[in-house]
Backbone as numpy.savetxt, mean C-alpha at the origin, in Angstrom:
# Nx Ny Nz CAx CAy CAz Cx Cy Cz
2.65 2.85 22.16 3.53 2.32 21.14 3.73 3.40 20.08
4.96 3.55 19.61 5.24 4.55 18.57 4.79 4.04 17.21
4.53 4.97 16.30 4.14 4.58 14.94 5.24 3.78 14.27
6.50 4.12 14.56 7.60 3.38 13.95 7.61 1.93 14.39
7.21 1.67 15.62 7.13 0.29 16.12 6.08 -0.50 15.34
4.96 0.14 15.01 3.95 -0.54 14.20 4.54 -0.95 12.85
5.33 -0.07 12.23 5.94 -0.41 10.95 6.97 -1.52 11.14
7.90 -1.33 12.08 9.01 -2.28 12.25 8.55 -3.65 12.72
7.64 -3.69 13.69 7.26 -4.96 14.32 6.03 -5.63 13.71
5.15 -4.84 13.10 3.92 -5.42 12.60 3.86 -5.48 11.07
4.31 -4.43 10.40 4.27 -4.45 8.94 5.49 -5.15 8.33
6.65 -4.95 8.89 7.87 -5.54 8.33 8.18 -6.90 8.98
7.17 -7.52 9.57 7.34 -8.81 10.24 7.55 -9.93 9.21
8.02 -11.05 9.68 8.20 -12.21 8.82 6.92 -13.02 8.80
6.52 -13.44 7.60 5.37 -14.33 7.45 5.76 -15.43 6.47
5.77 -16.65 6.97 6.15 -17.82 6.17 7.49 -17.60 5.47
8.43 -16.99 6.18 9.77 -16.77 5.64 9.93 -15.57 4.73
8.90 -14.77 4.60 8.94 -13.61 3.69 8.64 -12.33 4.45
9.07 -11.20 3.88 8.84 -9.87 4.44 8.33 -8.95 3.35
7.62 -7.90 3.75 7.29 -6.84 2.81 8.58 -6.18 2.35
8.58 -5.64 1.15 9.73 -4.90 0.64 9.86 -3.57 1.37
8.70 -2.93 1.60 8.67 -1.66 2.32 7.26 -1.42 2.85
7.17 -0.52 3.82 5.88 -0.23 4.43 5.89 1.16 5.05
4.69 1.71 5.23 4.58 3.04 5.84 3.19 3.24 6.42
3.14 4.18 7.35 1.87 4.69 7.87 1.90 6.18 7.56
0.92 6.61 6.76 0.89 7.98 6.26 -0.46 8.60 6.59
-0.45 9.82 7.10 -1.68 10.53 7.39 -2.46 10.81 6.12
-3.75 11.01 6.26 -4.59 11.33 5.10 -4.10 12.56 4.35
-3.37 13.44 5.05 -2.84 14.65 4.42 -1.51 14.43 3.72
-1.01 13.18 3.74 0.26 12.86 3.09 1.46 12.94 4.00
1.26 13.30 5.27 2.40 13.36 6.20 2.81 11.95 6.61
4.11 11.73 6.66 4.64 10.41 7.02 4.67 10.29 8.53
3.96 9.31 9.05 3.98 9.05 10.50 5.12 8.10 10.82
5.36 7.12 9.96 6.45 6.17 10.13 6.62 5.42 8.82
7.86 4.98 8.55 8.10 4.23 7.33 9.35 3.37 7.48
9.41 2.34 6.66 10.62 1.52 6.63 11.69 2.30 5.88
12.93 1.92 6.08 14.04 2.61 5.39 13.91 2.51 3.88
13.29 1.44 3.40 13.20 1.18 1.97 11.94 1.75 1.31
11.09 2.44 2.09 9.85 2.95 1.50 10.18 4.01 0.44
9.54 3.93 -0.74 9.88 4.87 -1.82 9.51 6.31 -1.52
10.31 7.20 -2.05 10.01 8.63 -1.95 8.83 8.91 -2.87
7.69 9.24 -2.30 6.48 9.44 -3.09 6.23 10.92 -3.30
5.37 11.20 -4.27 4.96 12.57 -4.57 3.63 12.84 -3.88
3.39 14.06 -3.42 2.11 14.38 -2.78 0.90 14.02 -3.62
1.01 14.21 -4.94 -0.14 13.90 -5.80 -0.45 12.40 -5.86
0.55 11.56 -5.55 0.28 10.12 -5.51 -0.62 9.78 -4.32
-0.38 10.41 -3.18 -1.23 10.18 -2.00 -2.60 10.82 -2.23
-2.64 11.98 -2.87 -3.92 12.61 -3.20 -4.75 11.69 -4.08
-4.11 11.05 -5.07 -4.81 10.11 -5.94 -5.38 8.93 -5.19
-4.62 8.42 -4.23 -5.10 7.30 -3.40 -6.30 7.74 -2.57
-6.18 8.90 -1.93 -7.29 9.41 -1.11 -8.54 9.66 -1.97
-8.35 10.16 -3.18 -9.49 10.39 -4.08 -10.18 9.07 -4.39
-9.39 8.01 -4.62 -10.00 6.72 -4.93 -10.76 6.15 -3.73
-10.28 6.41 -2.52 -11.04 5.96 -1.35 -12.36 6.71 -1.25
-12.37 7.99 -1.60 -13.59 8.80 -1.51 -14.51 8.59 -2.71
-13.91 8.26 -3.87 -14.66 8.02 -5.10 -14.11 6.75 -5.74
-14.49 5.57 -5.21 -13.92 4.30 -5.69 -13.99 4.16 -7.20
-12.88 3.68 -7.76 -12.79 3.44 -9.20 -12.03 4.50 -9.96
-11.68 5.62 -9.30 -10.99 6.69 -10.04 -9.57 6.30 -10.45
-8.93 5.38 -9.73 -7.57 4.97 -10.10 -7.55 3.86 -11.15
-8.66 3.17 -11.33 -8.68 2.03 -12.25 -8.20 2.38 -13.67
-8.63 3.49 -14.26 -8.19 3.79 -15.63 -6.71 4.16 -15.74
-6.16 4.82 -14.73 -4.79 5.33 -14.83 -3.78 4.50 -14.06
-4.24 3.76 -13.06 -3.35 3.01 -12.19 -2.99 3.82 -10.96
-2.46 3.12 -9.99 -1.99 3.74 -8.75 -0.49 3.93 -8.88
-0.01 5.10 -8.55 1.42 5.37 -8.58 1.91 5.59 -7.16
3.07 5.01 -6.85 3.70 5.20 -5.56 5.21 5.21 -5.77
5.82 6.35 -5.49 7.25 6.48 -5.73 7.62 6.33 -7.19
6.70 6.70 -8.07 6.93 6.61 -9.51 6.66 5.24 -10.09
6.41 4.24 -9.27 6.10 2.90 -9.76 4.60 2.82 -10.00
4.24 2.24 -11.14 2.83 2.10 -11.50 2.32 0.73 -11.07
1.12 0.74 -10.48 0.43 -0.48 -10.09 -0.95 -0.49 -10.74
-1.30 -1.60 -11.38 -2.63 -1.77 -11.92 -3.55 -2.09 -10.74
-4.62 -1.32 -10.59 -5.55 -1.53 -9.48 -6.35 -2.79 -9.76
-6.32 -3.68 -8.78 -7.08 -4.93 -8.88 -8.10 -4.96 -7.75
-8.62 -6.09 -7.43 -9.66 -6.21 -6.40 -9.35 -5.38 -5.17
-10.36 -5.02 -4.48 -10.22 -4.26 -3.24 -11.57 -4.15 -2.58
-11.64 -3.34 -1.58 -12.91 -3.06 -0.91 -13.15 -1.57 -1.05
-14.12 -1.16 -1.87 -14.34 0.26 -2.11 -14.40 1.08 -0.82
-13.59 2.11 -0.77 -13.55 2.99 0.39 -12.72 2.48 1.55
-12.20 1.23 1.47 -11.46 0.65 2.59 -10.09 0.10 2.22
-9.99 -0.60 1.10 -8.72 -1.24 0.70 -8.52 -1.08 -0.80
-7.29 -0.73 -1.18 -6.89 -0.70 -2.59 -5.73 -1.68 -2.73
-5.83 -2.55 -3.72 -4.75 -3.50 -3.99 -4.28 -3.28 -5.42
-2.96 -3.40 -5.61 -2.42 -3.19 -6.95 -1.33 -4.17 -7.28
-1.17 -4.43 -8.56 -0.14 -5.31 -9.09 0.85 -4.47 -9.88
2.14 -4.68 -9.64 3.17 -3.88 -10.31 3.11 -4.04 -11.82
3.32 -2.93 -12.51 3.28 -2.90 -13.97 4.64 -2.40 -14.47
5.13 -3.00 -15.54 6.37 -2.52 -16.17 6.07 -2.14 -17.61
6.92 -1.32 -18.18 6.71 -0.83 -19.54 7.71 -1.49 -20.47
7.21 -2.16 -21.50 8.05 -2.75 -22.54 7.54 -2.24 -23.89
8.38 -1.61 -24.65 8.06 -1.13 -25.98 6.71 -0.42 -26.01
6.53 0.50 -25.09 5.34 1.34 -25.02 4.04 0.57 -24.79
4.14 -0.65 -24.30 2.96 -1.43 -23.96 3.09 -1.82 -22.50
2.07 -1.56 -21.71 2.12 -1.95 -20.30 1.87 -3.44 -20.17
2.74 -4.09 -19.45 2.64 -5.52 -19.21 2.67 -5.74 -17.71
1.79 -6.59 -17.22 1.81 -6.91 -15.79 3.03 -7.76 -15.54
3.90 -7.27 -14.66 5.13 -7.97 -14.35 4.87 -9.18 -13.48
3.96 -9.07 -12.54 3.67 -10.18 -11.65 4.69 -10.37 -10.56
5.66 -9.46 -10.48 6.72 -9.65 -9.50 6.46 -8.92 -8.19
5.34 -8.28 -8.05 5.08 -7.57 -6.81 3.82 -6.75 -6.88
3.57 -6.03 -5.79 2.37 -5.22 -5.75 2.31 -4.37 -4.50
1.13 -3.84 -4.24 0.92 -2.94 -3.12 -0.47 -3.18 -2.53
-0.59 -2.94 -1.24 -1.88 -2.97 -0.56 -1.96 -1.72 0.31
-3.08 -1.01 0.22 -3.30 0.20 1.01 -4.61 0.05 1.77
-4.54 0.16 3.07 -5.74 0.08 3.94 -5.96 1.46 4.55
-7.18 1.95 4.45 -7.53 3.26 5.02 -8.12 3.06 6.41
-7.59 3.82 7.37 -8.19 3.88 8.70 -8.83 5.26 8.84
-9.36 5.58 9.99 -10.02 6.87 10.15 -9.04 8.04 10.05
-7.74 7.80 10.31 -6.76 8.88 10.30 -5.57 8.67 9.37
-5.36 7.42 8.93 -4.12 7.13 8.21 -4.32 6.14 7.07
-3.27 6.00 6.27 -3.17 4.98 5.24 -2.06 4.02 5.68
-2.36 2.74 5.70 -1.38 1.71 6.00 -0.98 1.14 4.65
0.31 1.25 4.29 0.76 0.85 2.96 1.83 -0.22 3.08
1.65 -1.29 2.33 2.65 -2.35 2.24 2.98 -2.62 0.79
4.27 -2.71 0.48 4.75 -3.02 -0.86 5.48 -4.35 -0.78
5.24 -5.24 -1.75 5.88 -6.56 -1.73 6.44 -6.92 -3.09
7.37 -7.82 -3.08 7.92 -8.45 -4.29 7.88 -9.95 -4.08
7.91 -10.71 -5.18 7.99 -12.15 -5.06 9.29 -12.51 -4.35
9.31 -13.55 -3.55 8.34 -14.64 -3.52 7.16 -14.42 -2.58
7.03 -13.26 -1.94 5.85 -13.03 -1.11 4.61 -13.04 -1.99
3.57 -13.69 -1.52 2.31 -13.76 -2.26 1.45 -12.54 -1.94
0.61 -12.12 -2.89 -0.26 -10.97 -2.64 -1.10 -11.13 -1.38
-1.63 -12.32 -1.16 -2.47 -12.56 0.01 -1.72 -12.36 1.32
-0.43 -12.67 1.33 0.37 -12.46 2.54 0.51 -10.97 2.84
0.78 -10.19 1.81 0.87 -8.73 1.98 -0.47 -8.18 2.46
-1.55 -8.59 1.80 -2.88 -8.11 2.17 -3.19 -8.42 3.63
-2.85 -9.63 4.07 -3.13 -10.03 5.44 -2.39 -9.15 6.44
-1.12 -8.88 6.19 -0.31 -8.06 7.10 -0.88 -6.64 7.18
-1.09 -6.02 6.03 -1.54 -4.63 5.98 -2.96 -4.49 6.55
-3.85 -5.36 6.13 -5.24 -5.23 6.54 -5.45 -5.59 8.00
-4.66 -6.52 8.52 -4.77 -6.88 9.93 -4.39 -5.69 10.81
-3.28 -5.01 10.48 -2.90 -3.83 11.26 -3.94 -2.73 11.08
-4.41 -2.53 9.86 -5.42 -1.51 9.62 -6.69 -1.76 10.42
-7.13 -3.01 10.45 -8.33 -3.35 11.23 -8.11 -3.09 12.71
-6.93 -3.42 13.21 -6.61 -3.17 14.62 -6.67 -1.67 14.92
-6.06 -0.86 14.06 -6.06 0.59 14.27 -7.47 1.17 14.19
-8.29 0.63 13.29 -9.69 1.07 13.20 -10.41 0.75 14.51
-10.17 -0.44 15.05 -10.77 -0.82 16.33 -10.34 0.10 17.47
-9.14 0.68 17.34 -8.61 1.60 18.35 -9.00 3.06 18.04
-9.86 3.25 17.06 -10.31 4.59 16.61 -9.17 5.44 16.07
-8.20 4.78 15.47 -7.08 5.49 14.87 -7.19 5.38 13.35
């Protein structure tokens, strides 16, 4: 199966009438293996920051996770395995949690599985999609 098929058929699938906004499978080095058409153009340092947090859990908590220039407040996760974030917007120089979306990143032995969602998709639905594929790939030693 191609990496693009994993994105198209497994990450961008419908769950309870909802879909992820965008998704990607990215190598630990930041190389894109596959992505949805809507996946944001990210900066290499954003992927480096994510990888650093997987290796040293908690490093993103003070600054937030950035992906394609969008800031996400890091919330619950599994240190070294999963990072979850809630979208943040800026109003009058004060960061306010928008609550309209978020991100889930699952680390496998070779890649990062990334899912981005907006309401009405619930955070748990995004987490389930991303983490289920990540767990499958880990079981396949990928």
